XYZ file of C-alpha atoms in Angstrom:
675
model
C 96.628 104.018 -54.298
C 100.384 103.931 -53.919
C 102.260 106.325 -51.689
C 105.469 108.053 -52.618
C 108.410 108.884 -50.440
C 107.772 111.185 -47.485
C 109.790 114.391 -47.611
C 110.791 116.596 -44.668
C 108.594 117.014 -41.585
C 106.230 119.939 -40.991
C 107.835 123.292 -40.832
C 110.844 122.189 -42.882
C 111.399 123.058 -46.548
C 111.067 120.376 -49.103
C 114.678 120.555 -50.151
C 117.324 121.561 -47.643
C 120.830 122.380 -48.677
C 123.711 122.147 -46.231
C 127.261 123.453 -46.139
C 129.958 120.947 -45.497
C 133.429 121.901 -44.460
C 135.810 121.243 -47.246
C 138.799 118.984 -46.743
C 141.104 121.947 -46.785
C 139.172 124.002 -44.245
C 140.514 123.821 -40.689
C 138.183 124.192 -37.692
C 138.339 127.508 -35.966
C 140.254 128.117 -32.716
C 137.015 128.790 -30.881
C 135.523 125.557 -32.167
C 138.535 123.539 -31.041
C 138.360 125.208 -27.637
C 134.655 124.406 -27.263
C 135.178 120.779 -28.218
C 137.908 120.283 -25.651
C 140.788 120.569 -28.062
C 144.074 122.182 -27.205
C 145.247 125.298 -28.863
C 148.731 125.164 -30.335
C 151.510 126.911 -28.498
C 151.962 130.296 -30.042
C 155.255 131.979 -30.163
C 153.822 135.262 -31.409
C 152.496 138.108 -29.303
C 149.062 136.472 -29.098
C 150.339 133.577 -26.954
C 150.998 135.466 -23.690
C 147.846 137.515 -24.173
C 145.789 134.353 -24.548
C 147.341 132.801 -21.445
C 146.741 136.014 -19.512
C 143.119 136.016 -20.636
C 142.715 132.391 -19.596
C 144.124 133.171 -16.148
C 141.836 136.189 -15.896
C 138.833 134.015 -16.725
C 139.935 131.205 -14.419
C 140.588 133.422 -11.363
C 136.904 134.180 -10.561
C 136.108 130.487 -10.978
C 138.487 129.401 -8.226
C 136.051 130.176 -5.343
C 133.333 128.214 -7.127
C 135.680 125.262 -7.685
C 136.736 125.388 -4.032
C 133.088 125.459 -2.943
C 132.327 122.539 -5.263
C 135.116 120.455 -3.729
C 134.258 121.275 -0.128
C 130.434 121.123 -0.221
C 129.048 117.607 -0.668
C 125.476 118.906 -0.446
C 126.045 121.151 -3.448
C 127.494 118.272 -5.463
C 124.593 115.940 -4.649
C 121.933 118.554 -5.439
C 123.681 119.581 -8.657
C 124.036 115.958 -9.721
C 120.362 115.315 -8.974
C 119.316 118.364 -10.986
C 121.440 117.358 -13.961
C 120.210 113.765 -13.963
C 116.572 114.785 -13.510
C 116.962 117.362 -16.281
C 118.330 114.678 -18.576
C 115.453 112.334 -17.725
C 112.869 115.087 -18.287
C 114.429 116.036 -21.630
C 114.485 112.432 -22.794
C 110.905 111.877 -21.666
C 109.806 115.116 -23.321
C 111.402 114.155 -26.624
C 109.697 110.768 -26.542
C 106.284 112.260 -25.689
C 106.557 115.023 -28.267
C 107.625 112.502 -30.890
C 104.671 110.258 -30.115
C 102.188 113.150 -30.176
C 103.622 114.505 -33.426
C 103.498 111.120 -35.095
C 99.929 110.620 -33.917
C 98.786 114.005 -35.212
C 100.526 113.522 -38.540
C 99.183 110.019 -39.008
C 95.619 111.171 -38.326
C 96.028 114.150 -40.607
C 97.615 112.001 -43.301
C 94.807 109.461 -43.313
C 92.144 112.181 -43.499
C 94.073 113.964 -46.263
C 94.467 110.771 -48.283
C 90.742 110.055 -48.046
C 89.833 113.605 -49.120
C 92.363 113.627 -51.958
C 91.217 110.238 -53.232
C 87.609 111.506 -53.533
C 88.761 114.627 -55.379
C 90.893 112.640 -57.801
C 87.909 110.391 -58.539
C 85.700 113.418 -59.282
C 88.373 114.847 -61.597
C 88.539 111.576 -63.546
C 84.738 111.478 -63.900
C 84.587 114.998 -65.245
C 87.379 114.320 -67.684
C 85.572 111.238 -69.032
C 82.197 112.982 -69.355
C 81.302 114.201 -72.969
C 81.220 117.944 -73.587
C 77.987 119.093 -75.339
C 77.248 122.314 -77.124
C 76.104 123.852 -73.904
C 79.066 122.600 -71.924
C 79.163 120.053 -69.146
C 77.135 122.165 -66.783
C 74.485 123.052 -69.353
C 75.615 126.638 -69.665
C 75.137 128.461 -72.979
C 78.645 128.405 -74.290
C 80.414 126.694 -77.081
C 82.763 123.711 -76.710
C 85.970 125.775 -77.084
C 85.037 128.010 -74.170
C 84.155 124.971 -72.091
C 87.531 123.398 -72.779
C 89.442 126.556 -71.827
C 87.632 126.982 -68.495
C 87.472 123.288 -67.644
C 90.493 123.300 -65.250
C 89.346 126.475 -63.492
C 85.888 125.039 -62.990
C 87.408 121.789 -61.725
C 89.640 123.540 -59.168
C 86.738 125.697 -57.938
C 84.461 122.679 -57.663
C 87.009 120.574 -55.757
C 88.061 123.449 -53.422
C 84.448 124.413 -52.625
C 84.069 121.408 -50.347
C 86.870 122.451 -47.934
C 87.038 126.146 -47.297
C 90.099 126.583 -45.053
C 90.619 122.828 -44.809
C 92.531 122.351 -48.027
C 93.358 123.995 -51.342
C 93.640 122.588 -54.861
C 96.322 123.244 -57.457
C 96.262 122.063 -61.065
C 99.486 122.245 -63.066
C 100.461 121.151 -66.512
C 103.508 119.055 -67.120
C 105.235 121.809 -69.134
C 105.824 125.458 -68.405
C 102.660 126.894 -69.916
C 101.687 130.515 -69.616
C 99.401 131.338 -66.710
C 96.837 132.962 -69.044
C 96.512 129.985 -71.391
C 93.920 127.244 -71.022
C 96.571 124.882 -69.708
C 98.141 127.372 -67.256
C 98.370 126.811 -63.453
C 95.093 126.913 -61.572
C 95.020 127.416 -57.781
C 92.477 128.097 -55.076
C 92.706 130.216 -51.957
C 95.516 132.488 -53.319
C 98.006 129.632 -53.001
C 101.304 130.126 -54.791
C 101.837 127.153 -57.081
C 105.589 127.544 -56.433
C 104.936 125.890 -53.081
C 104.971 122.547 -54.891
C 108.601 121.295 -54.748
C 110.249 120.313 -58.008
C 111.142 116.892 -56.681
C 107.504 116.062 -56.068
C 106.480 117.368 -59.497
C 109.054 115.175 -61.187
C 107.858 112.140 -59.234
C 104.204 112.836 -60.109
C 104.990 113.535 -63.776
C 106.900 110.298 -64.206
C 104.668 108.020 -62.114
C 101.069 106.916 -62.129
C 100.386 106.721 -58.400
C 99.765 109.198 -55.650
C 102.667 111.013 -53.978
C 102.796 113.140 -50.878
C 105.286 115.211 -48.943
C 105.473 117.933 -46.290
C 106.012 121.487 -47.485
C 105.565 125.113 -46.440
C 102.517 126.541 -48.176
C 103.086 130.030 -49.575
C 100.396 132.514 -50.550
C 100.262 135.278 -53.141
C 98.817 137.875 -50.750
C 100.251 139.340 -47.573
C 97.289 138.313 -45.423
C 98.516 134.752 -45.026
C 101.929 133.872 -43.677
C 103.653 130.725 -44.944
C 102.557 127.723 -42.950
C 103.472 124.025 -42.843
C 101.318 121.699 -44.835
C 100.872 118.312 -46.485
C 100.593 118.034 -50.284
C 99.195 115.010 -52.114
C 99.383 114.898 -55.871
C 98.839 112.638 -58.874
C 98.858 112.821 -62.688
C 95.524 112.909 -64.577
C 94.228 113.627 -68.101
C 91.881 116.475 -68.916
C 88.897 116.385 -71.322
C 91.267 116.836 -74.258
C 93.384 113.895 -73.171
C 96.337 116.055 -72.188
C 98.125 115.073 -68.931
C 98.133 117.497 -66.020
C 99.033 117.377 -62.293
C 96.431 117.761 -59.576
C 97.524 118.533 -55.991
C 95.670 118.783 -52.712
C 97.376 121.059 -50.126
C 96.320 120.512 -46.498
C 97.503 123.166 -43.986
C 98.900 121.804 -40.689
C 98.484 124.994 -38.635
C 96.119 123.383 -36.140
C 98.407 120.402 -35.692
C 101.339 122.776 -35.187
C 99.406 124.689 -32.546
C 98.504 121.453 -30.791
C 102.158 120.372 -30.866
C 103.284 123.763 -29.522
C 100.761 123.452 -26.709
C 102.097 120.010 -25.860
C 105.673 121.327 -25.915
C 104.818 124.216 -23.596
C 102.960 121.940 -21.215
C 105.814 119.453 -21.107
C 108.409 122.230 -20.634
C 106.459 123.738 -17.744
C 105.835 120.373 -16.122
C 109.457 119.314 -16.684
C 110.826 122.503 -15.123
C 108.529 122.076 -12.163
C 109.605 118.435 -11.757
C 113.305 119.358 -11.952
C 112.930 122.098 -9.336
C 110.878 119.787 -7.138
C 113.465 117.021 -7.403
C 116.235 119.498 -6.593
C 114.365 120.689 -3.507
C 113.721 117.112 -2.429
C 117.389 116.227 -2.923
C 118.454 119.310 -0.954
C 116.161 118.420 1.941
C 117.198 114.764 1.981
C 120.906 115.518 1.758
C 120.575 118.240 4.382
C 119.197 115.705 6.842
C 122.342 113.622 6.325
C 124.967 116.326 5.860
C 123.918 118.488 8.813
C 124.804 115.857 11.447
C 128.052 115.142 9.613
C 128.969 118.830 9.635
C 128.031 119.015 13.281
C 130.249 116.034 14.048
C 133.121 117.605 12.083
C 132.796 120.888 14.008
C 132.633 119.115 17.356
C 135.647 116.976 16.391
C 137.603 120.149 15.604
C 136.656 121.644 18.970
C 137.610 118.403 20.707
C 141.003 118.492 19.016
C 141.378 122.088 20.248
C 140.973 120.903 23.845
C 137.274 121.554 24.465
C 136.557 118.034 25.682
C 133.083 118.827 27.013
C 131.586 119.222 23.510
C 128.871 116.703 22.549
C 126.523 116.118 19.628
C 122.793 116.702 19.935
C 121.019 113.379 19.388
C 117.353 113.177 18.318
C 115.464 110.107 17.173
C 116.532 106.498 16.864
C 117.739 106.256 13.270
C 121.246 105.624 11.965
C 122.229 109.287 12.371
C 121.127 109.155 15.992
C 123.158 106.001 16.535
C 126.147 107.750 14.974
C 125.686 110.700 17.327
C 125.429 108.429 20.367
C 128.563 106.553 19.333
C 130.388 109.841 18.754
C 129.358 111.174 22.167
C 130.423 107.954 23.842
C 133.778 108.129 22.078
C 134.220 111.768 23.166
C 133.297 110.889 26.752
C 135.779 108.008 26.861
C 138.420 110.214 25.287
C 137.806 112.938 27.869
C 137.999 110.400 30.677
C 141.248 108.945 29.384
C 142.797 112.376 28.909
C 141.748 113.399 32.419
C 143.268 110.210 33.782
C 146.499 110.844 31.892
C 146.601 114.445 33.069
C 146.031 113.370 36.634
C 148.717 110.708 36.317
C 151.087 113.268 34.801
C 150.407 115.684 37.658
C 150.985 112.919 40.165
C 154.252 111.971 38.491
C 155.472 115.572 38.396
C 154.512 116.070 42.015
C 156.152 112.807 42.958
C 159.397 113.826 41.256
C 159.289 117.237 42.867
C 158.473 115.873 46.323
C 161.091 113.149 46.119
C 163.689 115.637 44.946
C 162.908 117.956 47.835
C 162.724 115.172 50.383
C 166.079 113.793 49.286
C 167.747 117.138 49.915
C 167.909 116.685 53.707
C 169.363 113.157 53.802
C 171.666 114.023 50.921
C 173.032 116.979 52.870
C 173.746 114.721 55.849
C 175.375 112.103 53.656
C 177.410 114.824 51.924
C 178.723 116.087 55.259
C 179.690 112.581 56.340
C 181.258 111.849 52.942
C 183.318 115.036 53.123
C 184.633 114.033 56.529
C 185.540 110.591 55.255
C 187.059 112.025 52.058
C 189.305 114.405 54.048
C 190.516 111.534 56.230
C 191.105 109.107 53.328
C 194.898 109.350 53.696
C 194.641 107.524 57.030
C 192.786 104.613 55.424
C 194.102 101.648 53.545
C 194.166 101.965 49.745
C 190.867 100.118 49.193
C 188.994 102.224 51.749
C 190.570 105.431 50.439
C 189.467 104.569 46.889
C 185.968 103.867 48.176
C 185.900 107.288 49.812
C 186.837 108.906 46.486
C 184.151 106.960 44.595
C 181.623 107.919 47.253
C 182.365 111.608 46.729
C 182.136 111.330 42.935
C 178.790 109.537 43.048
C 177.428 112.033 45.545
C 178.367 114.784 43.092
C 176.370 113.003 40.384
C 173.498 112.468 42.779
C 173.349 116.183 43.616
C 173.464 117.044 39.916
C 170.606 114.631 39.209
C 168.504 116.158 41.966
C 169.163 119.652 40.652
C 168.153 118.645 37.129
C 165.026 116.869 38.353
C 163.989 119.946 40.287
C 164.596 122.134 37.242
C 162.588 119.798 34.998
C 159.745 119.747 37.515
C 159.685 123.554 37.490
C 159.457 123.556 33.686
C 156.674 120.959 33.752
C 154.739 122.915 36.349
C 155.169 126.158 34.405
C 156.919 127.769 37.361
C 160.165 128.584 35.547
C 160.751 132.343 35.552
C 163.018 134.297 33.232
C 165.219 137.008 34.728
C 166.226 138.762 31.529
C 168.649 141.634 31.374
C 171.013 142.955 28.710
C 174.152 140.795 28.703
C 177.143 140.390 26.436
C 177.334 136.760 25.380
C 181.099 137.061 24.928
C 181.503 137.232 28.729
C 179.273 134.186 29.145
C 181.282 132.264 26.540
C 184.565 133.153 28.245
C 183.300 131.867 31.594
C 182.076 128.652 29.973
C 185.365 128.076 28.140
C 187.336 128.814 31.299
C 185.390 126.171 33.154
C 185.789 123.634 30.346
C 189.545 124.148 29.792
C 190.638 121.497 32.337
C 188.423 118.902 30.669
C 189.686 119.942 27.204
C 193.279 119.524 28.369
C 192.562 116.034 29.607
C 190.863 115.148 26.307
C 193.601 116.738 24.187
C 191.290 119.266 22.553
C 191.427 122.968 21.925
C 188.520 125.388 22.173
C 188.622 128.185 19.614
C 186.308 131.195 19.505
C 185.249 132.952 16.290
C 183.220 136.138 16.006
C 184.040 137.719 19.358
C 185.426 140.890 17.808
C 182.194 142.849 18.284
C 179.672 142.944 21.148
C 176.994 140.257 21.110
C 174.352 141.806 23.369
C 170.900 140.378 24.040
C 168.247 140.506 26.738
C 168.600 137.095 28.389
C 168.966 135.250 31.674
C 172.714 134.941 32.140
C 172.428 131.890 34.417
C 170.285 129.910 31.989
C 172.295 130.891 28.897
C 175.530 129.948 30.681
C 174.011 126.565 31.595
C 173.020 125.927 27.960
C 176.432 126.896 26.569
C 178.300 124.920 29.243
C 176.260 121.873 28.317
C 177.018 122.293 24.604
C 180.749 122.987 25.054
C 181.322 120.119 27.490
C 179.431 117.724 25.207
C 181.524 118.863 22.228
C 184.759 118.279 24.164
C 183.592 114.878 25.404
C 182.639 113.650 21.927
C 185.242 115.551 19.890
C 187.788 112.681 20.034
C 190.626 115.073 20.824
C 189.936 117.409 17.882
C 189.300 121.118 18.044
C 186.012 122.574 19.254
C 184.929 125.797 17.512
C 182.582 128.255 19.225
C 181.149 130.774 16.757
C 179.193 133.903 17.695
C 177.267 136.253 15.425
C 174.631 138.957 15.559
C 172.358 140.161 12.770
C 169.032 141.938 12.690
C 167.019 141.057 15.759
C 168.824 137.809 16.644
C 172.084 136.608 18.195
C 173.473 133.093 17.838
C 176.158 130.896 19.351
C 177.141 127.688 17.544
C 179.365 124.952 19.018
C 181.090 122.774 16.400
C 182.986 119.555 17.050
C 184.659 117.066 14.674
C 183.980 113.875 16.592
C 181.668 110.922 16.109
C 178.785 113.104 14.924
C 175.140 112.099 14.792
C 173.397 109.373 12.856
C 170.314 110.093 10.745
C 167.361 110.813 13.031
C 169.428 111.468 16.153
C 169.460 115.243 15.717
C 165.840 115.420 16.933
C 165.950 112.621 19.507
C 169.033 114.060 21.192
C 166.803 116.562 23.019
C 164.583 113.871 24.549
C 164.866 113.160 28.240
C 167.192 110.297 29.191
C 167.713 109.412 25.526
C 170.890 107.499 24.698
C 172.415 106.926 21.281
C 173.373 103.401 22.351
C 170.837 101.974 24.844
C 173.045 98.935 25.452
C 175.641 101.051 27.234
C 175.290 101.350 31.002
C 175.064 104.797 32.540
C 177.944 104.511 34.961
C 179.669 107.773 34.116
C 178.738 111.149 32.767
C 175.834 113.451 33.458
C 172.218 112.947 34.306
C 170.865 112.634 30.765
C 168.675 115.718 31.263
C 171.111 118.403 30.166
C 169.910 118.936 26.601
C 166.278 118.642 27.689
C 166.832 121.442 30.192
C 168.816 123.402 27.595
C 166.031 123.308 25.003
C 163.513 124.387 27.666
C 165.789 127.288 28.590
C 165.950 128.295 24.913
C 162.165 128.157 24.590
C 161.775 130.197 27.750
C 163.793 132.929 26.013
C 161.708 132.583 22.848
C 164.732 131.167 21.044
C 165.804 128.053 19.199
C 168.174 125.240 20.084
C 168.895 123.081 17.042
C 171.307 120.309 16.121
C 173.038 119.138 12.972
C 175.376 116.216 12.493
C 176.818 113.687 10.109
C 178.300 110.291 10.999
C 182.051 110.608 11.405
C 181.951 114.320 10.483
C 181.104 115.846 13.824
C 178.095 117.882 14.855
C 177.015 121.432 15.480
C 174.564 122.764 18.051
C 173.197 126.264 17.482
C 171.551 128.494 20.092
C 169.599 131.434 18.626
C 168.126 134.109 20.911
C 166.201 137.310 20.168
C 168.038 140.502 20.975
C 164.889 141.805 22.678
C 162.997 139.554 25.057
C 159.577 139.924 23.382
C 160.800 140.045 19.778
C 159.909 137.014 17.610
C 162.716 135.299 15.747
C 162.719 135.367 11.961
C 166.056 133.707 11.302
C 169.504 132.958 12.650
C 172.785 134.741 11.852
C 174.630 131.394 11.692
C 173.638 128.609 9.293
C 172.744 125.344 10.990
C 174.888 123.280 8.633
C 178.513 124.433 8.899
C 180.547 125.448 5.893
C 183.002 122.596 6.337
C 180.391 119.834 6.260
C 180.890 116.953 3.905
C 178.140 118.097 1.565
C 179.440 121.671 1.410
C 182.982 120.457 0.739
C 181.766 118.268 -2.117
C 179.758 121.179 -3.488
C 182.835 123.427 -3.270
C 184.974 120.842 -5.083
C 182.400 120.488 -7.856
C 182.169 124.276 -8.137
C 185.948 124.591 -8.354
C 185.975 122.146 -11.274
C 183.627 124.398 -13.273
C 184.772 127.580 -15.071
C 185.072 130.401 -12.567
C 182.777 133.263 -13.549
C 182.754 135.603 -10.579
C 183.354 135.581 -6.859
C 185.586 133.153 -4.991
C 185.229 129.748 -3.435
C 184.795 129.397 0.315
C 187.721 127.877 2.140
C 186.643 124.886 4.223
C 187.738 124.011 7.739
C 189.371 120.572 7.625
C 189.052 118.047 10.394
C 192.114 118.878 12.453
C 194.249 116.097 13.878
C 195.738 116.612 17.306
C 199.400 117.522 16.845
C 200.441 119.685 19.752
C 199.054 121.866 22.482
C 200.114 125.173 20.927
C 197.300 127.417 19.717
C 197.368 127.534 15.955
C 195.711 130.148 13.821
C 192.526 128.983 12.165
C 192.469 128.295 8.441
C 191.338 131.088 6.184
C 187.579 131.425 5.829
C 185.259 133.448 3.718
C 183.192 135.915 5.696
C 180.065 134.304 7.052
C 176.928 136.020 5.803
C 173.928 135.939 8.118
C 171.221 133.565 6.956
C 167.739 134.696 7.674
C 164.777 132.405 7.472
C 161.414 133.212 5.963
C 158.977 135.360 7.851
C 156.953 133.458 10.377
C 159.174 130.381 10.438
C 159.581 128.910 13.909
C 161.943 125.921 13.923
C 161.602 125.664 17.701
C 158.105 124.242 17.538
C 159.526 120.833 18.515
C 162.746 119.912 20.270
C 165.470 119.901 17.686
C 163.169 121.173 14.970
C 165.061 122.327 11.913
C 167.894 119.900 12.561
C 169.587 118.153 9.695
C 171.617 114.952 9.624
C 173.763 113.889 6.697
C 173.849 110.140 6.114
C 177.147 108.294 6.349
C 178.760 107.431 3.055
C 180.076 103.967 2.254
C 183.505 103.199 3.613
C 183.418 105.749 6.395
C 184.024 104.841 9.990
C 180.982 103.793 12.074
C 180.626 105.047 15.597
C 177.789 103.988 17.880
C 178.783 106.084 20.872
C 175.875 107.624 22.766
C 174.967 111.280 22.329
C 174.629 112.531 25.882
C 174.632 115.872 27.699
C 176.221 117.668 30.627
C 174.289 119.632 33.250
C 175.451 122.563 35.339
C 178.404 120.490 36.489
C 181.118 119.117 34.289
C 179.163 116.216 32.785
C 180.508 113.643 30.354
C 177.395 112.181 28.727
C 175.381 113.615 25.805
C 171.719 112.707 25.425
C 168.992 112.267 27.999
């Protein structure tokens, strides 16, 4: 017995038609979006609406994305669930496929055996002679026996399998159902259940053919069900060919397969949940100590050096905790040692400074006596007396600065704030610096003193800061003018000191506030101040809650800006004076490039040129555009570090290099900028 081609599997129709997208049909927008494609940019009104919708959909997903990035436990558990789900699905498909193939093979072998016996019986009955009484001995003539032969054959073959199979006999043509050669079925089976493809194969061949179909019934009591049909072509008692089919329902096999599917789905879901719980527990044992270490590290960085991890067991996590605790203990010990050393150093400086006061006073008295009597000495001794007085002045200044620094370090500096007009402070500072400016060939000009500049501040400390800045500007101005600018806006007042001297190299605008820092370390400190002036100045500014910032460019001078709040407890939000002056090299280049473009509105700012020293007569300043206050963003605090917010413009090629040190003056008339 030969077997024909196997048609679709159980539950599928014999012939399935599909719809293919034509070559001219484009995939939908939703389909392209689902498959990761990009939608074209739309210029119509739908484009912004689509982008707005995408943002609206994406906004609630941001917390989930943030949680996914920050939580390693969630990622591990989710990955484990996805991988276990994939494994369970693959295993389920394999098991279901094996069970289905086994059920169908068993059913197919049993169906082939049953159909083969029925086909043999049909051949025997067709070959048996028909007598006057018919084949079964009934009292009927031969014509009646021939007309009912197929019906009797179908009933005889179907009687052996009530509910197990049904039999259908069809003629090759389209005969009428009432004729002797019409369709004959058992069990109310609709003969239209036989697919046309199978009928053509049976009609043209001589073997046995089978396929899977859905068996339909003529009554409403039976629903269509999957089945297996086996058919072949035979000849009836008249020698006419007809088709005989055995239809085997597969309802029991389908129920068995559904039971297997449900069992596998339940077991798979249970396995996935169990694996997820196991992964969560395992990862929790690893992530919890890591999170604990991260939290303790954050508290250690905040200064709580006594924090330690809780160590249990002897595994790798316990070893990590012990190592972390040992590191924290060593770190605490080192920090305590450094703090103790720092306290000892500050106390040493303070004690030495105080102890040197008494001998210095005695030496000062003796030096004054010698200095007053220097005219009676020979020239060499008289010069020595003058040098002795100068060095004693520097020594006293150094002691004063060291004492002031020690007070800042100990947190003992107190602010005596009261409303003052900074114009009076600036006038006193300029009056004290005029002799030095005359010796250097410089002029000190004041801008912005036409209106009161009042703030709650300590007049002594503000005067010390401004004296330091003005004297430094005169010392390093190379005989050019020094401009002192004042302004008030909002809740802040500012004083900026601008010089046109050697300027600052890149990176020096922040280091200039360090203690004892020198722009050129190779130079000996034989003249000038103590090197602590700007350090004390920036501490004075911080004590007021203000900013002291620096800007400079090589060969283009520098500008130091002091910004103070008008009220002692008011936080600063900006400064009325920009840190980079209008006449800087970059601003001049920007103004030149703007002047070359077509003028639309407004006017160009007039720059302040670097002024050569010509005479000692006060000259009016060049015309300037009104300076608009520049306010910084809310919450900005450039005074977080010394010199924070400073800017240095790099030297251009061909400009003059100058490696002179940036040093500072203290309360006295100092001649060194820097530390």
